[in-house]
XYZ file of C-alpha atoms in Angstrom:
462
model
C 0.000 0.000 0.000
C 2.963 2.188 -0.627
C 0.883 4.273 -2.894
C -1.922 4.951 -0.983
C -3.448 7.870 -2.643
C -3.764 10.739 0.195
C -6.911 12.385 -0.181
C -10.440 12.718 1.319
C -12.755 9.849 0.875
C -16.798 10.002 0.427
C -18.555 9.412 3.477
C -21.728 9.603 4.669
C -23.106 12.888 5.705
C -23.539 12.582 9.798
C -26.728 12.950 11.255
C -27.131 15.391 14.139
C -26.266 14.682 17.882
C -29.215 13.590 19.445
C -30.181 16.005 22.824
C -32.926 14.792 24.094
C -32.675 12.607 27.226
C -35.512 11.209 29.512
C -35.248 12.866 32.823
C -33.973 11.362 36.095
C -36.091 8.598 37.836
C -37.471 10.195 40.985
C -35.761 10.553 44.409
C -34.914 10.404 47.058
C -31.811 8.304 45.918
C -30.160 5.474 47.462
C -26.260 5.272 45.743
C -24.969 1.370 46.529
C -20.823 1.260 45.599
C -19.015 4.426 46.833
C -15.600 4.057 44.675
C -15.095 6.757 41.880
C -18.247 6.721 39.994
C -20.353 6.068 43.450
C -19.149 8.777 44.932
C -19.447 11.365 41.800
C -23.128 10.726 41.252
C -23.813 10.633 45.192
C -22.417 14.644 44.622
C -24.213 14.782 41.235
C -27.848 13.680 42.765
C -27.218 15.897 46.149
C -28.241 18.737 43.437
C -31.217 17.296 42.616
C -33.134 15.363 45.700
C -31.880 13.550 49.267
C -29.215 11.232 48.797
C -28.544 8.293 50.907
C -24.729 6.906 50.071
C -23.827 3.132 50.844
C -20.771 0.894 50.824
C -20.651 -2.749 52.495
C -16.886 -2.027 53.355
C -17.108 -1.284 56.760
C -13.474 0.253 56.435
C -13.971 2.615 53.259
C -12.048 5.486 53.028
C -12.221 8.491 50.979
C -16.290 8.927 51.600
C -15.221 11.790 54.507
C -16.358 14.825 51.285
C -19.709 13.260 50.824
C -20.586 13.412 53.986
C -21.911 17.486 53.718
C -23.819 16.181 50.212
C -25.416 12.504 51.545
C -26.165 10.764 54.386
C -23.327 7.815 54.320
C -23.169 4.524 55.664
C -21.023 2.196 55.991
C -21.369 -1.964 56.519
C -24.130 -4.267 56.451
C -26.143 -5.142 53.478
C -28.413 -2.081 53.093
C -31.469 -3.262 52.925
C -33.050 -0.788 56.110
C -31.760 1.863 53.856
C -34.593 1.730 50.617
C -37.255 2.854 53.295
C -38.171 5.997 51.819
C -36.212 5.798 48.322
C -37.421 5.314 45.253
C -34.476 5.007 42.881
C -31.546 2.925 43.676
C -28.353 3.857 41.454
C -26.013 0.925 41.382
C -22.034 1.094 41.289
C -20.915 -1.338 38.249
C -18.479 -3.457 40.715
C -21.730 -4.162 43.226
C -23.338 -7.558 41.476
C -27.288 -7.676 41.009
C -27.329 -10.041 43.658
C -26.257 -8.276 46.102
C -29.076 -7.826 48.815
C -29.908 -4.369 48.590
C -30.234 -4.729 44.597
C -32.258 -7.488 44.971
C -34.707 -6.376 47.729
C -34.974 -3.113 45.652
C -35.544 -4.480 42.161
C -38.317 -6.692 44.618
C -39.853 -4.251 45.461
C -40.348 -2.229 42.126
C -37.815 0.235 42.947
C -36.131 2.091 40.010
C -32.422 0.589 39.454
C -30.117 2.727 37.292
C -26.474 3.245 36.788
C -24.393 6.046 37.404
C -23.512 5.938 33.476
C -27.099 7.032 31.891
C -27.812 8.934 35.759
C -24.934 10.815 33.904
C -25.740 10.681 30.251
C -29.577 11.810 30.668
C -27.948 15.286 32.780
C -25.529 15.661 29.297
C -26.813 17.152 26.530
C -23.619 15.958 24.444
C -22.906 14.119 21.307
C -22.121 10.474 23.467
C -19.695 7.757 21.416
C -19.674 4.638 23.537
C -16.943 1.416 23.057
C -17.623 -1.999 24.861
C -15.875 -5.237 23.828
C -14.079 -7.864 25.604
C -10.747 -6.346 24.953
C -9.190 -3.096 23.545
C -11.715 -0.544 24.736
C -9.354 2.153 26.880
C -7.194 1.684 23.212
C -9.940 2.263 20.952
C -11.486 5.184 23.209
C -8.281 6.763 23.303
C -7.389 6.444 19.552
C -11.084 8.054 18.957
C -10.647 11.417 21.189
C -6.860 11.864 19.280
C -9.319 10.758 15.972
C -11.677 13.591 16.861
C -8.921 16.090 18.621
C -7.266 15.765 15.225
C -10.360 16.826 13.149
C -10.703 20.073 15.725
C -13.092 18.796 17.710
C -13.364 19.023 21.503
C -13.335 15.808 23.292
C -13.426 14.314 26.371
C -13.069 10.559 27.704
C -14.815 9.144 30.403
C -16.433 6.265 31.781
C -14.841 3.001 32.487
C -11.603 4.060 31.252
C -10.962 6.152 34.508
C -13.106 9.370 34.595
C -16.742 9.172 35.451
C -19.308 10.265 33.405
C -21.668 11.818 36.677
C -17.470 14.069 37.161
C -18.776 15.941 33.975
C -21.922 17.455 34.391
C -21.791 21.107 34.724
C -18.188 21.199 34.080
C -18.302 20.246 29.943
C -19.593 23.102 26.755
C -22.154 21.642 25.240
C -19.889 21.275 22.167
C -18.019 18.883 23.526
C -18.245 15.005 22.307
C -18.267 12.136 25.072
C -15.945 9.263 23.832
C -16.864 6.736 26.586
C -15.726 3.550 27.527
C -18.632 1.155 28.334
C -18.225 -2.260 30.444
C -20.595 -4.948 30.983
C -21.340 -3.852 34.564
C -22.333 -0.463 33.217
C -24.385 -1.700 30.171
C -26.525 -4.398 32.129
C -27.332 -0.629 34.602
C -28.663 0.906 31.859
C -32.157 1.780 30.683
C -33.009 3.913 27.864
C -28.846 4.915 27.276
C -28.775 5.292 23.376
C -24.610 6.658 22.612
C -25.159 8.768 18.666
C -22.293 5.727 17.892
C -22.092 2.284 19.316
C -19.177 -0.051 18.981
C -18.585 -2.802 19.561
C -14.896 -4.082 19.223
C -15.106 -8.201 20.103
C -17.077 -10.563 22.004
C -14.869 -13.081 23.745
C -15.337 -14.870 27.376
C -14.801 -12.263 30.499
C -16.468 -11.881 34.096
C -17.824 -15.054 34.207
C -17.792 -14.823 38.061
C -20.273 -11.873 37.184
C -22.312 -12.971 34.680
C -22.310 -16.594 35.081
C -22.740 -17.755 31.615
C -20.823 -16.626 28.497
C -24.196 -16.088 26.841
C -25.468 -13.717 29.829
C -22.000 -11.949 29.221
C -22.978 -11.200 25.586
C -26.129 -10.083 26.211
C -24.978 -7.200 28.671
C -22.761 -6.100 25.625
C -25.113 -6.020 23.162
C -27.771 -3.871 25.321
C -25.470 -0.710 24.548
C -27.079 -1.089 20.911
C -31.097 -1.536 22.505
C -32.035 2.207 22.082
C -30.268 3.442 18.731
C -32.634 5.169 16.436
C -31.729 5.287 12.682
C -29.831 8.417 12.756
C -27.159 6.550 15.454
C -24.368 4.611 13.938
C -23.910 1.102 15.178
C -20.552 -0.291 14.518
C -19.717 -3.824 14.896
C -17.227 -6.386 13.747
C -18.875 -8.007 10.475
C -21.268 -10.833 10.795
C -22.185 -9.642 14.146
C -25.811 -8.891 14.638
C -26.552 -5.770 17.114
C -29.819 -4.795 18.370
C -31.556 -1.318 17.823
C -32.287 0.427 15.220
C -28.849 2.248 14.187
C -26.970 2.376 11.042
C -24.766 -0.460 10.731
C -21.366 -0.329 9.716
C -19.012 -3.313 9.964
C -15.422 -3.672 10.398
C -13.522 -7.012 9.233
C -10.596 -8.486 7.658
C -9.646 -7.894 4.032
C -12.832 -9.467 1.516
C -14.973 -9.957 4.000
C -17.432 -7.076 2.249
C -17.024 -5.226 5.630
C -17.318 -1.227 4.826
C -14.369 -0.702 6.695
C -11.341 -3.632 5.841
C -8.160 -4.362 7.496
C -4.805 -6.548 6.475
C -1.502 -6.876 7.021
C -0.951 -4.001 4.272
C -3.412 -2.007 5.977
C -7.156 -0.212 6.263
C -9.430 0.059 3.235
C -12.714 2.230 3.543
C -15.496 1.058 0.648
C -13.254 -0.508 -0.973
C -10.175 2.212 -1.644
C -7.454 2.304 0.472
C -6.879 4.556 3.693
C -3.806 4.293 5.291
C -0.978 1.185 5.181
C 0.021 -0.656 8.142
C 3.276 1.387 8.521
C 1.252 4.670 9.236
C -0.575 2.763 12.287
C 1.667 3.303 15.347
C 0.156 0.378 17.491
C 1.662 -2.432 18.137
C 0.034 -6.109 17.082
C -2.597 -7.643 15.468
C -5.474 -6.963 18.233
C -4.218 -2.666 17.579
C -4.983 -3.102 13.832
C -8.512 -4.612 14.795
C -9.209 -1.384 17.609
C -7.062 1.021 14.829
C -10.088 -0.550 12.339
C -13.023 -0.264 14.615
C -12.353 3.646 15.420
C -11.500 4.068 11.700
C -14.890 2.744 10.998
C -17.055 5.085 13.452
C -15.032 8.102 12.873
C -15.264 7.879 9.049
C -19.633 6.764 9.615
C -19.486 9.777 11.830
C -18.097 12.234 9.413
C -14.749 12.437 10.094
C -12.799 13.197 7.226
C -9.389 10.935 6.049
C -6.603 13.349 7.007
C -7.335 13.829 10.456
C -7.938 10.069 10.672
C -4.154 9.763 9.241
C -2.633 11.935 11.491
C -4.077 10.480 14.419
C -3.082 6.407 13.372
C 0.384 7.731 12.435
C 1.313 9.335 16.132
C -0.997 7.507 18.951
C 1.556 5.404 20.862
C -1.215 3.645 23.358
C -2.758 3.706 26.975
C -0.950 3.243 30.488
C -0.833 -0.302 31.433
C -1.735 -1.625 27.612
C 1.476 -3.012 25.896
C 3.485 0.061 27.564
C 7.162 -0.651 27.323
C 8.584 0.427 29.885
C 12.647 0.001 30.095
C 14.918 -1.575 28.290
C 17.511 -2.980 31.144
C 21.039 -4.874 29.504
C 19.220 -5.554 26.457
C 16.288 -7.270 27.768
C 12.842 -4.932 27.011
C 10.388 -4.700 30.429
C 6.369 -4.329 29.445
C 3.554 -3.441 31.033
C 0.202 -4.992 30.334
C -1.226 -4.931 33.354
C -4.540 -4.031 31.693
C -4.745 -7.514 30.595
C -7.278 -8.454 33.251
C -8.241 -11.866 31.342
C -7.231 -14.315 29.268
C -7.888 -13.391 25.694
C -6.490 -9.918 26.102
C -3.143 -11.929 27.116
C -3.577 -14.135 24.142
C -3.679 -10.820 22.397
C -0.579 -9.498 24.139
C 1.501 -12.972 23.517
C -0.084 -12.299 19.933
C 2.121 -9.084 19.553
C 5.298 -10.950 20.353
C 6.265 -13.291 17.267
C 10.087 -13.243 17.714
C 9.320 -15.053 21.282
C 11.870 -14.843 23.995
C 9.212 -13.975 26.613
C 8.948 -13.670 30.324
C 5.399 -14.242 31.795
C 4.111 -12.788 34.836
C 0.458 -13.784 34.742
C -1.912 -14.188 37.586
C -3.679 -12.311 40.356
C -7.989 -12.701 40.905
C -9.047 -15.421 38.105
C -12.411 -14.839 36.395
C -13.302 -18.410 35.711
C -12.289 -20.779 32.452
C -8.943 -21.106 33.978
C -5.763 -20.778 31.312
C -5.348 -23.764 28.987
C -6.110 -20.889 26.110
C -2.402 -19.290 26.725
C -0.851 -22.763 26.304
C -0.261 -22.503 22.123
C 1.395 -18.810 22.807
C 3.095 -20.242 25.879
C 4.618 -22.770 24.447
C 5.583 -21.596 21.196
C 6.922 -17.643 22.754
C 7.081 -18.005 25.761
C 10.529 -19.081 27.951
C 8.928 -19.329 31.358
C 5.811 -18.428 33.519
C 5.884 -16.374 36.590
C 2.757 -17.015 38.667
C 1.363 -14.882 41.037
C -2.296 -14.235 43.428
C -4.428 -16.825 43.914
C -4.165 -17.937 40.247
C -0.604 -19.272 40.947
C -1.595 -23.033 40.864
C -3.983 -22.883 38.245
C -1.537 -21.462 36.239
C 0.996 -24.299 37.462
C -1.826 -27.115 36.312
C -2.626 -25.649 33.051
C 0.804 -24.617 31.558
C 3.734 -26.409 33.663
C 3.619 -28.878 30.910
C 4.319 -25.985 28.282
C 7.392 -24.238 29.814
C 8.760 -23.885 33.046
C 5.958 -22.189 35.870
C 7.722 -20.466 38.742
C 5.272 -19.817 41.524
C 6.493 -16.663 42.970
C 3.349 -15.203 44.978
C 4.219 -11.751 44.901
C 5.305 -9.102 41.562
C 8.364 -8.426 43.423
C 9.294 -11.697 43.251
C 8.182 -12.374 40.287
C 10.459 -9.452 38.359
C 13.037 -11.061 40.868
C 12.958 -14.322 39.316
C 12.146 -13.096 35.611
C 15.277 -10.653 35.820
C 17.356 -13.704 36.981
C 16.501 -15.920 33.549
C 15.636 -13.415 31.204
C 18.848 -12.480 28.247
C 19.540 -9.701 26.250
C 16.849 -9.897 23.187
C 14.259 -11.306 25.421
C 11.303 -8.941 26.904
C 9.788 -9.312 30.433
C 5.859 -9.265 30.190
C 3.595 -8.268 32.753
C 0.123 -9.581 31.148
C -1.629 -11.080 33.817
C -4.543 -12.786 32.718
C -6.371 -12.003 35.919
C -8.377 -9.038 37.559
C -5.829 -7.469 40.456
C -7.738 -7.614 43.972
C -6.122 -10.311 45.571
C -3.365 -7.987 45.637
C -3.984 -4.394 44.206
C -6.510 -1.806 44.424
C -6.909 -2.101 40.656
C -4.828 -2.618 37.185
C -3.726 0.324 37.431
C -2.081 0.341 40.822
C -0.450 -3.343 39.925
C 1.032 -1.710 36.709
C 2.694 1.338 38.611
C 3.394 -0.895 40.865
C 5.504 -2.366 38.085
C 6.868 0.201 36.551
C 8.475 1.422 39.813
C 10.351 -1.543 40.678
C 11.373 -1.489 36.799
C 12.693 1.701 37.052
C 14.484 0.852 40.498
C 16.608 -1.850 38.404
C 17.072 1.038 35.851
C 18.077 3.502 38.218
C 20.448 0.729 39.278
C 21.403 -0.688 36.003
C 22.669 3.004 34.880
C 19.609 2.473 31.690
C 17.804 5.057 31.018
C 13.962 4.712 31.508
């Protein structure tokens, strides 16, 4: 594709934003979760009506602010609290069964999450990413997509910032690129994003969801609501509910509108940029660089900004982020890789081998026979941590060599010990973090400081 021809392609003319939003279910308000997005819409909802604020962590901290806003407690299982709510707004980490969400969805009690609480207060253009894998990527790559074209853009959602942290603070001009996980999606009501997509559906949270099938169906409810002037992007041969205008995304003859290769991205059928003008790393990258291609272009978004954007976005914290490169041997962190196919994914990006594994932490359930192909044919040993250490022993000590090693530290210990110049250290962990870490992100720093301590040591610059 050397001789891409640079100029702008036809695309649809976009619809308008839609503005319209219902208006918020009735208080007073009972808030269940009090993490990030618990305690932004607990502030966001003390505007509107009485807000009671509850965690079952006895030990919370950080809830000593919302105490002027809400009335906040702390322990038990919350039930005494509904008497005299009428709308219970649900943190995504608290599961539907927990006893307060269940005696509350018994009782015919509104339950909502803080996403749409959020969305319905916005009067914004909303773009909204779920998949398995590759959403903080793909919602990235759009706001440098749109920041490119001169648009003003903000991120939010899943990927760190809540939505409920934006109301009152955001132009109406600005466009809402938000990441959108299962917990959030199954929360929802009447959420309709002006574009949907939907990267991948692979197997994730099945402590959550319970059944692959039940995980697929909290995906696909972020389509439910679109009306025909919304664009719904999905990989091709995918069917999505609603009523939005479909656009696929797919590998090269698949009769997707928007095609990817090795060479690169075609768009109807002419081509749009080669492979050598996407920065991203791997396979799984050209699949998230096609899926925000796809929406961007449905959307309006003309060619060269598209370009510009694909040619300098080097990636997300925690996703593929190389860190150091210590003696010759290359330290990564994926510490977003909270579950098995997105380490797949990772091994995936790796085809001249020579790797160091440190996987483990919190399994989700399905255990890790899936890594063993990658394992064995990239990988030189397996550094297991968390509770997943002997599940990782039993599925891939047959493969390569599986050091249980309990902690990270120990873990880079051991890794630093075998690994040779021309290999690369990989922190993918397969696993969600809270046996050990507050969250992915925490483990990763966590990482990248004791990296940077062998650095500092080493004399390499970081």
């Amino acid at each position: 594709m050397s001789g891409t021809p640079r100029r702008q392609l036809s695309v649809p003319a976009p619809e308008p934003a839609r503005s319209g939003r219902p208006p918020l279910p009735p208080g007073p308000y009972l808030v269940v979760g009090l993490g990030r997005s618990g305690r932004a819409v607990a502030e966001l909802l003390s505007q509107h009506d009485r807000v009671v604020a509850y965690d079952a962590n006895p030990a919370l901290a950080g809830v000593d602010t919302l105490k002027s806003r809400a009335e906040v407690h702390l322990g038990g299982d919350g039930r005494e609290l509904l008497v005299g709510v009428r709308t219970v707004v649900k943190s995504p980490g608290v599961p539907r069964e927990a006893p307060v969400v269940v005696e509350a969805l018994r009782s015919g009690r509104t339950v909502i999450g803080e996403l749409e609480v959020a969305w319905r207060l916005l009067p914004n253009e909303c773009w909204a990413v779920t998949g398995t894998n590759g959403k903080t990527t793909t919602v990235e790559l759009l706001g440098a997509i749109l920041r490119a074209a001169g648009r003003e853009v903000v991120t939010a959602g899943n990927v760190g910032r809540p939505l409920a942290a934006l109301v009152g603070r955001i132009g109406p001009e600005t466009t809402l690129v938000v990441e959108a996980s299962s917990f959030q999606i199954e929360d929802t009501i009447a959420f309709c994003p002006d574009c949907a997509v939907l990267l991948n559906l692979g197997v994730d949270h099945l402590d959550r969801h319970g059944t692959v099938e039940a995980y697929h169906r909290a995906k696909l409810r972020l389509f439910e609501h679109q009306e025909p002037s919304a664009v719904a992007v999905a990989p091709v041969g995918v069917a999505v509910p609603g009523g939005g205008r479909r656009i696929a995304f797919g590998p090269a003859g698949s009769g997707a509108e928007l095609e990817f290769s090795e060479e690169g991205l075609c768009w109807c059928g002419e081509p749009l940029v080669a492979r050598s003008g996407i920065r991203l790393r791997g396979q799984h990258n050209l699949e998230n660089a096609a899926a925000a291609a796809a929406a961007a272009l449905a959307c309006g978004v003309s060619a060269e900004p598209l370009r510009t954007a694909l040619a300098s976005f080097k990636g997300v914290p925690h996703r593929l982020e190389e860190v150091a490169r210590i003696g010759g041997v290359l330290f990564v962190n994926d510490s977003k890789a909270t579950n098995v196919e997105s380490t797949v994914r990772a091994l995936e990006a790796f085809p001249d081998g020579g790797l160091h594994l440190i996987a483990g932490g919190r399994p989700k359930g399905g255990g890790f026979r899936a890594l063993r192909p990658l394992v064995a044919e990239r990988c030189r040993a397996v550094y297991a941590v968390g509770e997943a250490s002997e599940e990782l022993v039993s599925d891939l000590s047959d493969c390569v060599p599986v050091e249980r090693c309990g902690t990270l530290e120990r873990a880079l210990e051991r890794a630093v010990a075998r690994a040779r110049p021309g290999e690369t250290v990989l922190l993918s962990p397969a696993c969600a973090s809270f046996d050990q870490f507050r969250d992915f992100e925490a483990r990763g720093e966590r990482f990248k400081a004791l990296v940077r301590r062998l650095s500092a040591s080493d004399g390499a610059v970081a």
